[in-house]
Amino acid sequence: MPGAGSPLPLGKITAEHMDETFDTNVKGTIFTVQKALPLMGKGGSIILTGSSAGTTGAPTMSVYSASKAAVRNLARSWAEELKGTGIRVNVLSPGRRDPNWRSSARRGGPEVYAAMTPLQRHGRSGGDRGCCCLSRVGRRSFMTGSELAVDGGLAQI
């Protein structure tokens, strides 16, 4: 579940906007993990979908950014809470990908985003598959409570 969020500037944020974003990104994550937890055993891996926006924030995206910061904190809390179970919890936080460009056309599109990243380009669909595999490697992995950013370095500098 990648999440949901739409731009709305401070001063125009509504309760409905907050509810929609947090219901999808935070409540949806919590209740999905709760339902799956009884089915998981030692060596299980929970990979939550974060966003570079959860670290950096962005104008008009404060509600979305806050919801993704909450998801990041869920991973930290659950990693601690699931101590001793052998179940790991991590967050994969991608930056923008190809399918998102239509929605950003009014803000300058891919050129603007690419210029903001140290790699000077946007992400490619499927470009984070290897990272997802790395964080779910089973009993060989020593990774939990971590966030793996696949955002071209945007949230890292």
mmCIF file of C-alpha atoms in Angstrom:
data_model
loop_
_atom_site.group_PDB
_atom_site.id
_atom_site.type_symbol
_atom_site.label_atom_id
_atom_site.label_comp_id
_atom_site.label_asym_id
_atom_site.label_seq_id
_atom_site.Cartn_x
_atom_site.Cartn_y
_atom_site.Cartn_z
ATOM 1 C CA MET A 1 0.000 0.000 0.000
ATOM 2 C CA PRO A 2 1.909 3.076 -1.233
ATOM 3 C CA GLY A 3 -0.350 5.597 0.478
ATOM 4 C CA ALA A 4 -2.385 8.634 -0.404
ATOM 5 C CA GLY A 5 -1.925 12.347 -0.202
ATOM 6 C CA SER A 6 -2.857 15.452 -2.098
ATOM 7 C CA PRO A 7 -1.507 18.987 -1.948
ATOM 8 C CA LEU A 8 -3.299 21.452 0.282
ATOM 9 C CA PRO A 9 -1.638 24.564 1.712
ATOM 10 C CA LEU A 10 -1.679 25.449 5.386
ATOM 11 C CA GLY A 11 -4.794 27.503 6.002
ATOM 12 C CA LYS A 12 -6.871 25.335 3.660
ATOM 13 C CA ILE A 13 -6.387 21.966 5.387
ATOM 14 C CA THR A 14 -9.687 20.396 6.390
ATOM 15 C CA ALA A 15 -10.626 17.643 8.797
ATOM 16 C CA GLU A 16 -11.724 15.558 5.804
ATOM 17 C CA HIS A 17 -8.308 15.977 4.164
ATOM 18 C CA MET A 18 -6.562 14.949 7.390
ATOM 19 C CA ASP A 19 -8.880 11.975 7.888
ATOM 20 C CA GLU A 20 -8.460 10.700 4.324
ATOM 21 C CA THR A 21 -4.667 10.930 4.432
ATOM 22 C CA PHE A 22 -4.178 9.509 7.929
ATOM 23 C CA ASP A 23 -6.875 6.845 7.490
ATOM 24 C CA THR A 24 -5.066 5.494 4.443
ATOM 25 C CA ASN A 25 -1.431 5.969 5.405
ATOM 26 C CA VAL A 26 -1.462 5.428 9.171
ATOM 27 C CA LYS A 27 -4.634 3.579 10.167
ATOM 28 C CA GLY A 28 -4.453 1.412 7.052
ATOM 29 C CA THR A 29 -0.881 0.442 7.899
ATOM 30 C CA ILE A 30 -1.684 -0.315 11.537
ATOM 31 C CA PHE A 31 -4.725 -2.471 10.841
ATOM 32 C CA THR A 32 -3.098 -4.320 7.936
ATOM 33 C CA VAL A 33 -0.080 -5.239 10.061
ATOM 34 C CA GLN A 34 -2.303 -6.257 12.985
ATOM 35 C CA LYS A 35 -4.254 -8.644 10.737
ATOM 36 C CA ALA A 36 -1.077 -10.123 9.220
ATOM 37 C CA LEU A 37 0.855 -10.469 12.480
ATOM 38 C CA PRO A 38 -0.776 -13.746 13.650
ATOM 39 C CA LEU A 39 0.214 -15.299 10.309
ATOM 40 C CA MET A 40 3.870 -14.362 10.664
ATOM 41 C CA GLY A 41 6.535 -16.451 12.294
ATOM 42 C CA LYS A 42 10.190 -16.196 13.205
ATOM 43 C CA GLY A 43 12.109 -14.728 10.297
ATOM 44 C CA GLY A 44 9.073 -12.764 9.127
ATOM 45 C CA SER A 45 9.586 -9.343 7.615
ATOM 46 C CA ILE A 46 7.211 -6.394 7.601
ATOM 47 C CA ILE A 47 8.104 -3.752 5.022
ATOM 48 C CA LEU A 48 6.167 -0.515 5.379
ATOM 49 C CA THR A 49 5.923 2.059 2.601
ATOM 50 C CA GLY A 50 7.343 5.394 3.648
ATOM 51 C CA SER A 51 8.303 8.408 1.575
ATOM 52 C CA SER A 52 11.156 10.856 1.372
ATOM 53 C CA ALA A 53 8.468 13.433 2.218
ATOM 54 C CA GLY A 54 8.307 11.923 5.717
ATOM 55 C CA THR A 55 11.836 13.164 6.324
ATOM 56 C CA THR A 56 12.015 16.348 4.286
ATOM 57 C CA GLY A 57 8.503 17.755 4.199
ATOM 58 C CA ALA A 58 7.264 19.800 1.255
ATOM 59 C CA PRO A 59 5.137 22.889 0.725
ATOM 60 C CA THR A 60 1.409 22.049 0.472
ATOM 61 C CA MET A 61 2.169 18.430 1.454
ATOM 62 C CA SER A 62 2.398 18.836 5.235
ATOM 63 C CA VAL A 63 -0.416 16.384 6.027
ATOM 64 C CA TYR A 64 1.039 13.708 3.720
ATOM 65 C CA SER A 65 4.528 14.333 5.088
ATOM 66 C CA ALA A 66 3.280 14.010 8.668
ATOM 67 C CA SER A 67 1.489 10.755 7.851
ATOM 68 C CA LYS A 68 4.646 9.265 6.343
ATOM 69 C CA ALA A 69 6.702 10.405 9.351
ATOM 70 C CA ALA A 70 4.155 8.537 11.470
ATOM 71 C CA VAL A 71 4.693 5.388 9.385
ATOM 72 C CA ARG A 72 8.440 5.715 9.961
ATOM 73 C CA ASN A 73 7.845 5.908 13.706
ATOM 74 C CA LEU A 74 5.547 2.859 13.601
ATOM 75 C CA ALA A 75 8.499 0.836 12.296
ATOM 76 C CA ARG A 76 10.712 2.048 15.139
ATOM 77 C CA SER A 77 8.076 1.284 17.742
ATOM 78 C CA TRP A 78 7.132 -2.100 16.316
ATOM 79 C CA ALA A 79 10.758 -3.202 15.979
ATOM 80 C CA GLU A 80 11.053 -2.658 19.720
ATOM 81 C CA GLU A 81 7.649 -4.169 20.451
ATOM 82 C CA LEU A 82 8.375 -7.320 18.428
ATOM 83 C CA LYS A 83 11.693 -7.977 20.172
ATOM 84 C CA GLY A 84 12.224 -11.677 20.650
ATOM 85 C CA THR A 85 9.698 -12.738 18.002
ATOM 86 C CA GLY A 86 12.178 -12.875 15.125
ATOM 87 C CA ILE A 87 9.917 -10.579 13.105
ATOM 88 C CA ARG A 88 11.613 -7.554 11.620
ATOM 89 C CA VAL A 89 10.021 -4.239 10.631
ATOM 90 C CA ASN A 90 11.564 -1.833 8.138
ATOM 91 C CA VAL A 91 10.469 1.077 5.959
ATOM 92 C CA LEU A 92 11.170 1.484 2.265
ATOM 93 C CA SER A 93 10.989 5.196 1.427
ATOM 94 C CA PRO A 94 11.039 5.948 -2.273
ATOM 95 C CA GLY A 95 11.208 9.346 -3.895
ATOM 96 C CA ARG A 96 9.123 10.230 -6.945
ATOM 97 C CA ARG A 97 8.727 7.692 -9.720
ATOM 98 C CA ASP A 98 7.677 7.939 -13.368
ATOM 99 C CA PRO A 99 3.904 7.489 -12.825
ATOM 100 C CA ASN A 100 3.755 10.529 -10.550
ATOM 101 C CA TRP A 101 4.875 13.077 -13.124
ATOM 102 C CA ARG A 102 1.439 13.997 -14.455
ATOM 103 C CA SER A 103 0.427 15.273 -11.025
ATOM 104 C CA SER A 104 3.548 17.418 -10.708
ATOM 105 C CA ALA A 105 3.328 19.110 -14.124
ATOM 106 C CA ARG A 106 2.048 22.345 -12.607
ATOM 107 C CA ARG A 107 5.131 22.527 -10.385
ATOM 108 C CA GLY A 108 7.600 22.059 -13.220
ATOM 109 C CA GLY A 109 7.491 18.295 -13.556
ATOM 110 C CA PRO A 110 10.426 15.942 -13.710
ATOM 111 C CA GLU A 111 13.052 18.578 -14.444
ATOM 112 C CA VAL A 112 12.418 20.358 -11.149
ATOM 113 C CA TYR A 113 12.491 17.166 -9.102
ATOM 114 C CA ALA A 114 15.562 15.834 -10.921
ATOM 115 C CA ALA A 115 17.431 19.065 -10.168
ATOM 116 C CA MET A 116 16.724 18.606 -6.441
ATOM 117 C CA THR A 117 18.404 15.173 -6.237
ATOM 118 C CA PRO A 118 22.159 14.595 -6.172
ATOM 119 C CA LEU A 119 21.719 12.070 -9.002
ATOM 120 C CA GLN A 120 20.022 14.765 -11.118
ATOM 121 C CA ARG A 121 17.277 12.415 -12.272
ATOM 122 C CA HIS A 122 14.026 10.907 -11.071
ATOM 123 C CA GLY A 123 13.474 7.325 -9.985
ATOM 124 C CA ARG A 124 12.413 4.601 -12.342
ATOM 125 C CA SER A 125 9.495 2.285 -11.719
ATOM 126 C CA GLY A 126 10.786 -0.906 -10.137
ATOM 127 C CA GLY A 127 14.099 0.726 -9.267
ATOM 128 C CA ASP A 128 13.692 -0.110 -5.589
ATOM 129 C CA ARG A 129 12.939 -3.832 -6.042
ATOM 130 C CA GLY A 130 16.430 -4.914 -4.997
ATOM 131 C CA CYS A 131 16.200 -2.800 -1.841
ATOM 132 C CA CYS A 132 12.929 -4.438 -0.915
ATOM 133 C CA CYS A 133 14.534 -7.859 -1.341
ATOM 134 C CA LEU A 134 17.509 -6.788 0.780
ATOM 135 C CA SER A 135 15.282 -5.889 3.714
ATOM 136 C CA ARG A 136 13.350 -9.180 3.640
ATOM 137 C CA VAL A 137 16.240 -11.634 3.367
ATOM 138 C CA GLY A 138 14.900 -13.812 6.188
ATOM 139 C CA ARG A 139 16.964 -15.081 9.080
ATOM 140 C CA ARG A 140 20.212 -13.880 7.524
ATOM 141 C CA SER A 141 19.206 -10.246 7.915
ATOM 142 C CA PHE A 142 20.258 -8.061 10.824
ATOM 143 C CA MET A 143 18.069 -5.152 9.755
ATOM 144 C CA THR A 144 15.069 -3.945 11.748
ATOM 145 C CA GLY A 145 13.627 -0.576 12.685
ATOM 146 C CA SER A 146 15.441 0.875 9.697
ATOM 147 C CA GLU A 147 14.436 3.144 6.879
ATOM 148 C CA LEU A 148 15.872 2.492 3.459
ATOM 149 C CA ALA A 149 15.703 5.621 1.311
ATOM 150 C CA VAL A 150 15.532 5.090 -2.434
ATOM 151 C CA ASP A 151 15.132 8.728 -3.367
ATOM 152 C CA GLY A 152 18.206 9.699 -5.354
ATOM 153 C CA GLY A 153 19.699 11.180 -2.191
ATOM 154 C CA LEU A 154 16.977 13.823 -1.827
ATOM 155 C CA ALA A 155 16.276 13.240 1.882
ATOM 156 C CA GLN A 156 19.878 12.405 2.704
ATOM 157 C CA ILE A 157 21.600 15.740 2.120
#
